[in-house]
Amino acid sequence: MSESTFLPQTSEEPGSILVVKMEGKEESCNQESSLHLRSCYSPETFRLQFRHFGYQESPGPREALNRLRELCGLWLRPEVYTKRQILELLVLEQFLAILPEELQAWLREHQPENGEEAVTMLEELEKELDGPAEQIKTLEL
């Protein structure tokens, strides 16, 4: 069985809707409980939903705030991760955001788990290109 989740527009793809296809998932993915949702979707899916949630998607301010709390919890999973790990996820997200688009795409494809791993990957890429850091900034992938 195949299931798709439609997410709001992203700045990376103006004018288009991001579609995340979930194949081979059980019927339980249609249930709304947090436990079932976590087993069906990746943290990246919840991060995108959290970051692109719009006020107009809820009937009122209280519901909007509650939905943001829910999406944030699904993404950061405070019952599983320590404060330090959650901070590292937030720092990694911001680090990716400040990189040139080509490097953002390359790192997202390689899925580093933390900031140190992201930096190591970029340093290894720099060595492969056999050039200074300036070369990595203008990389055309």
GROMACS .gro file of N, CA and C in nm:
model
  423
    1MET      N    1   0.085  -0.118   0.000
    1MET     CA    2   0.000   0.000   0.000
    1MET      C    3   0.089   0.124   0.000
    2SER      N    4   0.045   0.227  -0.066
    2SER     CA    5   0.120   0.351  -0.075
    2SER      C    6   0.037   0.465  -0.017
    3GLU      N    7   0.103   0.552   0.056
    3GLU     CA    8   0.034   0.663   0.122
    3GLU      C    9   0.117   0.788   0.103
    4SER      N   10   0.055   0.902   0.082
    4SER     CA   11   0.128   1.028   0.066
    4SER      C   12   0.083   1.127   0.171
    5THR      N   13   0.177   1.207   0.217
    5THR     CA   14   0.146   1.316   0.307
    5THR      C   15   0.181   1.445   0.234
    6PHE      N   16   0.087   1.537   0.227
    6PHE     CA   17   0.112   1.664   0.161
    6PHE      C   18   0.150   1.766   0.266
    7LEU      N   19   0.261   1.830   0.242
    7LEU     CA   20   0.311   1.931   0.333
    7LEU      C   21   0.300   2.067   0.267
    8PRO      N   22   0.300   2.174   0.345
    8PRO     CA   23   0.293   2.308   0.288
    8PRO      C   24   0.411   2.336   0.196
    9GLN      N   25   0.400   2.444   0.120
    9GLN     CA   26   0.507   2.482   0.029
    9GLN      C   27   0.634   2.509   0.106
   10THR      N   28   0.748   2.476   0.044
   10THR     CA   29   0.876   2.503   0.106
   10THR      C   30   0.946   2.612   0.027
   11SER      N   31   1.038   2.681   0.093
   11SER     CA   32   1.112   2.787   0.026
   11SER      C   33   1.204   2.729  -0.081
   12GLU      N   34   1.239   2.600  -0.069
   12GLU     CA   35   1.328   2.537  -0.164
   12GLU      C   36   1.256   2.508  -0.296
   13GLU      N   37   1.126   2.493  -0.291
   13GLU     CA   38   1.049   2.459  -0.409
   13GLU      C   39   0.932   2.555  -0.422
   14PRO      N   40   0.957   2.681  -0.459
   14PRO     CA   41   0.847   2.777  -0.467
   14PRO      C   42   0.743   2.732  -0.569
   15GLY      N   43   0.617   2.749  -0.530
   15GLY     CA   44   0.508   2.717  -0.620
   15GLY      C   45   0.475   2.569  -0.629
   16SER      N   46   0.542   2.487  -0.549
   16SER     CA   47   0.511   2.344  -0.554
   16SER      C   48   0.483   2.294  -0.414
   17ILE      N   49   0.421   2.179  -0.407
   17ILE     CA   50   0.389   2.118  -0.279
   17ILE      C   51   0.480   1.998  -0.261
   18LEU      N   52   0.538   1.987  -0.144
   18LEU     CA   53   0.624   1.875  -0.113
   18LEU      C   54   0.538   1.754  -0.084
   19VAL      N   55   0.565   1.644  -0.152
   19VAL     CA   56   0.491   1.521  -0.131
   19VAL      C   57   0.588   1.418  -0.077
   20VAL      N   58   0.556   1.363   0.039
   20VAL     CA   59   0.637   1.259   0.098
   20VAL      C   60   0.562   1.128   0.080
   21LYS      N   61   0.618   1.037   0.001
   21LYS     CA   62   0.552   0.909  -0.024
   21LYS      C   63   0.597   0.808   0.080
   22MET      N   64   0.503   0.739   0.137
   22MET     CA   65   0.531   0.635   0.235
   22MET      C   66   0.480   0.505   0.175
   23GLU      N   67   0.570   0.414   0.140
   23GLU     CA   68   0.529   0.289   0.080
   23GLU      C   69   0.548   0.175   0.178
   24GLY      N   70   0.458   0.079   0.169
   24GLY     CA   71   0.470  -0.040   0.251
   24GLY      C   72   0.438  -0.019   0.397
   25LYS      N   73   0.367   0.086   0.430
   25LYS     CA   74   0.332   0.111   0.570
   25LYS      C   75   0.201   0.043   0.604
   26GLU      N   76   0.187   0.007   0.728
   26GLU     CA   77   0.067  -0.061   0.773
   26GLU      C   78  -0.052   0.032   0.777
   27GLU      N   79  -0.169  -0.027   0.787
   27GLU     CA   80  -0.294   0.049   0.797
   27GLU      C   81  -0.290   0.142   0.917
   28SER      N   82  -0.213   0.106   1.021
   28SER     CA   83  -0.210   0.186   1.144
   28SER      C   84  -0.157   0.327   1.121
   29CYS      N   85  -0.092   0.353   1.008
   29CYS     CA   86  -0.040   0.488   0.981
   29CYS      C   87  -0.153   0.588   0.963
   30ASN      N   88  -0.273   0.539   0.937
   30ASN     CA   89  -0.386   0.630   0.921
   30ASN      C   90  -0.440   0.676   1.056
   31GLN      N   91  -0.401   0.610   1.163
   31GLN     CA   92  -0.447   0.650   1.295
   31GLN      C   93  -0.373   0.775   1.338
   32GLU      N   94  -0.437   0.855   1.421
   32GLU     CA   95  -0.382   0.985   1.458
   32GLU      C   96  -0.298   0.984   1.585
   33SER      N   97  -0.284   0.873   1.655
   33SER     CA   98  -0.208   0.875   1.779
   33SER      C   99  -0.060   0.903   1.751
   34SER      N  100   0.005   0.970   1.844
   34SER     CA  101   0.145   1.006   1.828
   34SER      C  102   0.233   0.884   1.809
   35LEU      N  103   0.204   0.777   1.882
   35LEU     CA  104   0.283   0.655   1.872
   35LEU      C  105   0.279   0.599   1.730
   36HIS      N  106   0.160   0.592   1.672
   36HIS     CA  107   0.148   0.540   1.536
   36HIS      C  108   0.212   0.635   1.435
   37LEU      N  109   0.195   0.764   1.453
   37LEU     CA  110   0.254   0.861   1.360
   37LEU      C  111   0.406   0.851   1.361
   38ARG      N  112   0.466   0.836   1.478
   38ARG     CA  113   0.612   0.828   1.488
   38ARG      C  114   0.667   0.706   1.416
   39SER      N  115   0.593   0.596   1.418
   39SER     CA  116   0.643   0.476   1.353
   39SER      C  117   0.628   0.483   1.202
   40CYS      N  118   0.547   0.574   1.152
   40CYS     CA  119   0.519   0.582   1.008
   40CYS      C  120   0.600   0.690   0.937
   41TYR      N  121   0.640   0.794   1.007
   41TYR     CA  122   0.704   0.907   0.942
   41TYR      C  123   0.838   0.940   1.007
   42SER      N  124   0.926   0.999   0.929
   42SER     CA  125   1.059   1.034   0.979
   42SER      C  126   1.055   1.166   1.057
   43PRO      N  127   1.155   1.189   1.141
   43PRO     CA  128   1.164   1.317   1.211
   43PRO      C  129   1.169   1.435   1.112
   44GLU      N  130   1.229   1.414   0.995
   44GLU     CA  131   1.235   1.522   0.895
   44GLU      C  132   1.096   1.562   0.849
   45THR      N  133   1.006   1.467   0.836
   45THR     CA  134   0.868   1.496   0.798
   45THR      C  135   0.803   1.587   0.902
   46PHE      N  136   0.822   1.554   1.030
   46PHE     CA  137   0.763   1.634   1.137
   46PHE      C  138   0.831   1.771   1.147
   47ARG      N  139   0.961   1.777   1.122
   47ARG     CA  140   1.032   1.906   1.123
   47ARG      C  141   0.972   1.998   1.017
   48LEU      N  142   0.952   1.944   0.897
   48LEU     CA  143   0.895   2.024   0.789
   48LEU      C  144   0.753   2.068   0.822
   49GLN      N  145   0.674   1.978   0.878
   49GLN     CA  146   0.537   2.015   0.915
   49GLN      C  147   0.538   2.124   1.022
   50PHE      N  148   0.627   2.111   1.121
   50PHE     CA  149   0.639   2.212   1.226
   50PHE      C  150   0.680   2.347   1.168
   51ARG      N  151   0.783   2.347   1.085
   51ARG     CA  152   0.836   2.472   1.030
   51ARG      C  153   0.741   2.541   0.932
   52HIS      N  154   0.656   2.464   0.866
   52HIS     CA  155   0.570   2.522   0.763
   52HIS      C  156   0.423   2.527   0.802
   53PHE      N  157   0.394   2.498   0.927
   53PHE     CA  158   0.255   2.503   0.974
   53PHE      C  159   0.205   2.647   0.965
   54GLY      N  160   0.083   2.663   0.918
   54GLY     CA  161   0.026   2.796   0.905
   54GLY      C  162  -0.094   2.816   0.997
   55TYR      N  163  -0.108   2.935   1.047
   55TYR     CA  164  -0.218   2.968   1.138
   55TYR      C  165  -0.353   2.935   1.076
   56GLN      N  166  -0.366   2.958   0.946
   56GLN     CA  167  -0.493   2.935   0.876
   56GLN      C  168  -0.531   2.787   0.874
   57GLU      N  169  -0.441   2.697   0.909
   57GLU     CA  170  -0.469   2.554   0.910
   57GLU      C  171  -0.546   2.511   1.036
   58SER      N  172  -0.570   2.603   1.127
   58SER     CA  173  -0.639   2.568   1.251
   58SER      C  174  -0.759   2.661   1.271
   59PRO      N  175  -0.856   2.614   1.350
   59PRO     CA  176  -0.976   2.695   1.371
   59PRO      C  177  -0.955   2.817   1.462
   60GLY      N  178  -0.848   2.819   1.539
   60GLY     CA  179  -0.826   2.932   1.629
   60GLY      C  180  -0.687   2.933   1.687
   61PRO      N  181  -0.654   3.036   1.767
   61PRO     CA  182  -0.518   3.048   1.821
   61PRO      C  183  -0.479   2.936   1.916
   62ARG      N  184  -0.571   2.891   2.001
   62ARG     CA  185  -0.539   2.784   2.095
   62ARG      C  186  -0.508   2.654   2.021
   63GLU      N  187  -0.588   2.624   1.919
   63GLU     CA  188  -0.566   2.503   1.840
   63GLU      C  189  -0.435   2.511   1.763
   64ALA      N  190  -0.402   2.631   1.714
   64ALA     CA  191  -0.276   2.650   1.642
   64ALA      C  192  -0.157   2.625   1.734
   65LEU      N  193  -0.162   2.683   1.854
   65LEU     CA  194  -0.054   2.664   1.951
   65LEU      C  195  -0.042   2.517   1.990
   66ASN      N  196  -0.155   2.452   2.016
   66ASN     CA  197  -0.152   2.309   2.052
   66ASN      C  198  -0.095   2.224   1.939
   67ARG      N  199  -0.131   2.256   1.814
   67ARG     CA  200  -0.079   2.180   1.700
   67ARG      C  201   0.071   2.199   1.686
   68LEU      N  202   0.120   2.322   1.707
   68LEU     CA  203   0.264   2.346   1.703
   68LEU      C  204   0.336   2.267   1.811
   69ARG      N  205   0.279   2.264   1.931
   69ARG     CA  206   0.339   2.185   2.039
   69ARG      C  207   0.345   2.038   2.002
   70GLU      N  208   0.236   1.989   1.944
   70GLU     CA  209   0.231   1.848   1.904
   70GLU      C  210   0.336   1.817   1.796
   71LEU      N  211   0.343   1.900   1.693
   71LEU     CA  212   0.440   1.878   1.586
   71LEU      C  213   0.583   1.888   1.636
   72CYS      N  214   0.608   1.984   1.725
   72CYS     CA  215   0.741   1.999   1.783
   72CYS      C  216   0.780   1.874   1.863
   73GLY      N  217   0.685   1.823   1.941
   73GLY     CA  218   0.710   1.702   2.018
   73GLY      C  219   0.734   1.581   1.930
   74LEU      N  220   0.660   1.570   1.820
   74LEU     CA  221   0.679   1.459   1.726
   74LEU      C  222   0.816   1.468   1.659
   75TRP      N  223   0.861   1.589   1.634
   75TRP     CA  224   0.992   1.609   1.570
   75TRP      C  225   1.106   1.586   1.669
   76LEU      N  226   1.103   1.656   1.784
   76LEU     CA  227   1.217   1.655   1.876
   76LEU      C  228   1.215   1.542   1.978
   77ARG      N  229   1.099   1.482   2.001
   77ARG     CA  230   1.081   1.365   2.088
   77ARG      C  231   1.148   1.383   2.226
   78PRO      N  232   1.099   1.477   2.306
   78PRO     CA  233   1.162   1.504   2.436
   78PRO      C  234   1.156   1.388   2.534
   79GLU      N  235   1.066   1.293   2.511
   79GLU     CA  236   1.059   1.176   2.599
   79GLU      C  237   1.169   1.075   2.568
   80VAL      N  238   1.238   1.092   2.455
   80VAL     CA  239   1.343   0.999   2.413
   80VAL      C  240   1.481   1.063   2.421
   81TYR      N  241   1.491   1.190   2.380
   81TYR     CA  242   1.621   1.256   2.369
   81TYR      C  243   1.647   1.349   2.488
   82THR      N  244   1.775   1.366   2.518
   82THR     CA  245   1.815   1.457   2.625
   82THR      C  246   1.807   1.602   2.575
   83LYS      N  247   1.815   1.695   2.670
   83LYS     CA  248   1.817   1.836   2.632
   83LYS      C  249   1.934   1.865   2.539
   84ARG      N  250   2.048   1.809   2.568
   84ARG     CA  251   2.168   1.829   2.487
   84ARG      C  252   2.145   1.780   2.344
   85GLN      N  253   2.083   1.663   2.328
   85GLN     CA  254   2.056   1.609   2.195
   85GLN      C  255   1.956   1.696   2.118
   86ILE      N  256   1.856   1.746   2.188
   86ILE     CA  257   1.757   1.833   2.125
   86ILE      C  258   1.823   1.964   2.080
   87LEU      N  259   1.908   2.021   2.166
   87LEU     CA  260   1.981   2.142   2.127
   87LEU      C  261   2.067   2.116   2.004
   88GLU      N  262   2.131   2.001   2.000
   88GLU     CA  263   2.216   1.966   1.885
   88GLU      C  264   2.133   1.957   1.757
   89LEU      N  265   2.012   1.903   1.765
   89LEU     CA  266   1.924   1.898   1.648
   89LEU      C  267   1.890   2.038   1.599
   90LEU      N  268   1.861   2.128   1.694
   90LEU     CA  269   1.827   2.266   1.657
   90LEU      C  270   1.947   2.338   1.596
   91VAL      N  271   2.065   2.317   1.653
   91VAL     CA  272   2.186   2.379   1.600
   91VAL      C  273   2.217   2.322   1.461
   92LEU      N  274   2.200   2.192   1.442
   92LEU     CA  275   2.222   2.131   1.311
   92LEU      C  276   2.127   2.190   1.207
   93GLU      N  277   2.000   2.206   1.244
   93GLU     CA  278   1.903   2.264   1.152
   93GLU      C  279   1.946   2.405   1.111
   94GLN      N  280   1.989   2.486   1.207
   94GLN     CA  281   2.032   2.623   1.176
   94GLN      C  282   2.160   2.623   1.094
   95PHE      N  283   2.252   2.532   1.125
   95PHE     CA  284   2.376   2.521   1.048
   95PHE      C  285   2.345   2.491   0.902
   96LEU      N  286   2.255   2.396   0.879
   96LEU     CA  287   2.216   2.363   0.742
   96LEU      C  288   2.153   2.484   0.673
   97ALA      N  289   2.076   2.561   0.748
   97ALA     CA  290   2.006   2.677   0.691
   97ALA      C  291   2.102   2.787   0.645
   98ILE      N  292   2.219   2.798   0.709
   98ILE     CA  293   2.312   2.906   0.672
   98ILE      C  294   2.408   2.866   0.560
   99LEU      N  295   2.410   2.739   0.525
   99LEU     CA  296   2.498   2.692   0.418
   99LEU      C  297   2.443   2.729   0.281
  100PRO      N  298   2.531   2.737   0.181
  100PRO     CA  299   2.481   2.755   0.044
  100PRO      C  300   2.387   2.640   0.007
  101GLU      N  301   2.292   2.667  -0.081
  101GLU     CA  302   2.189   2.569  -0.114
  101GLU      C  303   2.246   2.436  -0.161
  102GLU      N  304   2.354   2.439  -0.240
  102GLU     CA  305   2.412   2.315  -0.291
  102GLU      C  306   2.462   2.227  -0.177
  103LEU      N  307   2.525   2.290  -0.078
  103LEU     CA  308   2.576   2.214   0.036
  103LEU      C  309   2.462   2.166   0.125
  104GLN      N  310   2.357   2.247   0.140
  104GLN     CA  311   2.239   2.203   0.216
  104GLN      C  312   2.184   2.075   0.154
  105ALA      N  313   2.165   2.078   0.023
  105ALA     CA  314   2.108   1.962  -0.047
  105ALA      C  315   2.199   1.840  -0.032
  106TRP      N  316   2.329   1.862  -0.046
  106TRP     CA  317   2.424   1.751  -0.035
  106TRP      C  318   2.420   1.690   0.105
  107LEU      N  319   2.419   1.774   0.208
  107LEU     CA  320   2.416   1.723   0.345
  107LEU      C  321   2.282   1.656   0.377
  108ARG      N  322   2.172   1.713   0.332
  108ARG     CA  323   2.042   1.650   0.357
  108ARG      C  324   2.037   1.511   0.294
  109GLU      N  325   2.099   1.498   0.178
  109GLU     CA  326   2.106   1.368   0.111
  109GLU      C  327   2.187   1.268   0.193
  110HIS      N  328   2.292   1.315   0.259
  110HIS     CA  329   2.380   1.229   0.338
  110HIS      C  330   2.337   1.216   0.484
  111GLN      N  331   2.241   1.293   0.527
  111GLN     CA  332   2.174   1.283   0.658
  111GLN      C  333   2.268   1.273   0.779
  112PRO      N  334   2.344   1.378   0.807
  112PRO     CA  335   2.425   1.375   0.929
  112PRO      C  336   2.335   1.376   1.052
  113GLU      N  337   2.380   1.311   1.157
  113GLU     CA  338   2.300   1.302   1.279
  113GLU      C  339   2.321   1.420   1.373
  114ASN      N  340   2.433   1.491   1.356
  114ASN     CA  341   2.461   1.606   1.442
  114ASN      C  342   2.554   1.703   1.370
  115GLY      N  343   2.581   1.814   1.433
  115GLY     CA  344   2.664   1.917   1.373
  115GLY      C  345   2.806   1.872   1.345
  116GLU      N  346   2.865   1.799   1.439
  116GLU     CA  347   3.002   1.751   1.420
  116GLU      C  348   3.011   1.659   1.298
  117GLU      N  349   2.913   1.572   1.283
  117GLU     CA  350   2.913   1.482   1.168
  117GLU      C  351   2.897   1.561   1.038
  118ALA      N  352   2.815   1.665   1.041
  118ALA     CA  353   2.796   1.749   0.922
  118ALA      C  354   2.927   1.818   0.884
  119VAL      N  355   2.997   1.872   0.983
  119VAL     CA  356   3.125   1.939   0.957
  119VAL      C  357   3.227   1.839   0.903
  120THR      N  358   3.233   1.721   0.962
  120THR     CA  359   3.326   1.618   0.915
  120THR      C  360   3.297   1.582   0.770
  121MET      N  361   3.170   1.567   0.736
  121MET     CA  362   3.132   1.535   0.598
  121MET      C  363   3.176   1.645   0.503
  122LEU      N  364   3.156   1.771   0.543
  122LEU     CA  365   3.197   1.883   0.458
  122LEU      C  366   3.348   1.890   0.443
  123GLU      N  367   3.420   1.862   0.551
  123GLU     CA  368   3.567   1.862   0.545
  123GLU      C  369   3.617   1.751   0.453
  124GLU      N  370   3.553   1.634   0.458
  124GLU     CA  371   3.591   1.524   0.369
  124GLU      C  372   3.560   1.559   0.224
  125LEU      N  373   3.449   1.625   0.201
  125LEU     CA  374   3.414   1.669   0.066
  125LEU      C  375   3.519   1.769   0.015
  126GLU      N  376   3.560   1.858   0.103
  126GLU     CA  377   3.663   1.956   0.068
  126GLU      C  378   3.792   1.886   0.026
  127LYS      N  379   3.832   1.781   0.101
  127LYS     CA  380   3.953   1.705   0.068
  127LYS      C  381   3.938   1.636  -0.067
  128GLU      N  382   3.818   1.580  -0.093
  128GLU     CA  383   3.794   1.513  -0.221
  128GLU      C  384   3.807   1.610  -0.337
  129LEU      N  385   3.764   1.732  -0.315
  129LEU     CA  386   3.775   1.834  -0.420
  129LEU      C  387   3.918   1.885  -0.431
  130ASP      N  388   4.001   1.846  -0.334
  130ASP     CA  389   4.142   1.879  -0.333
  130ASP      C  390   4.167   2.029  -0.342
  131GLY      N  391   4.089   2.103  -0.263
  131GLY     CA  392   4.106   2.247  -0.268
  131GLY      C  393   4.071   2.312  -0.137
  132PRO      N  394   4.088   2.442  -0.131
  132PRO     CA  395   4.059   2.517  -0.007
  132PRO      C  396   3.910   2.528   0.020
  133ALA      N  397   3.879   2.579   0.137
  133ALA     CA  398   3.739   2.594   0.180
  133ALA      C  399   3.660   2.681   0.083
  134GLU      N  400   3.727   2.773   0.017
  134GLU     CA  401   3.658   2.861  -0.078
  134GLU      C  402   3.594   2.780  -0.190
  135GLN      N  403   3.661   2.671  -0.230
  135GLN     CA  404   3.609   2.588  -0.338
  135GLN      C  405   3.479   2.519  -0.298
  136ILE      N  406   3.468   2.477  -0.173
  136ILE     CA  407   3.348   2.409  -0.127
  136ILE      C  408   3.228   2.504  -0.124
  137LYS      N  409   3.253   2.631  -0.103
  137LYS     CA  410   3.144   2.729  -0.098
  137LYS      C  411   3.077   2.747  -0.234
  138THR      N  412   3.152   2.725  -0.340
  138THR     CA  413   3.097   2.746  -0.473
  138THR      C  414   3.073   2.616  -0.548
  139LEU      N  415   3.066   2.508  -0.475
  139LEU     CA  416   3.046   2.376  -0.535
  139LEU      C  417   2.918   2.372  -0.616
  140GLU      N  418   2.926   2.323  -0.736
  140GLU     CA  419   2.808   2.304  -0.820
  140GLU      C  420   2.780   2.154  -0.825
  141LEU      N  421   2.677   2.111  -0.756
  141LEU     CA  422   2.643   1.968  -0.753
  141LEU      C  423   2.542   1.936  -0.859
   0.00000   0.00000   0.00000
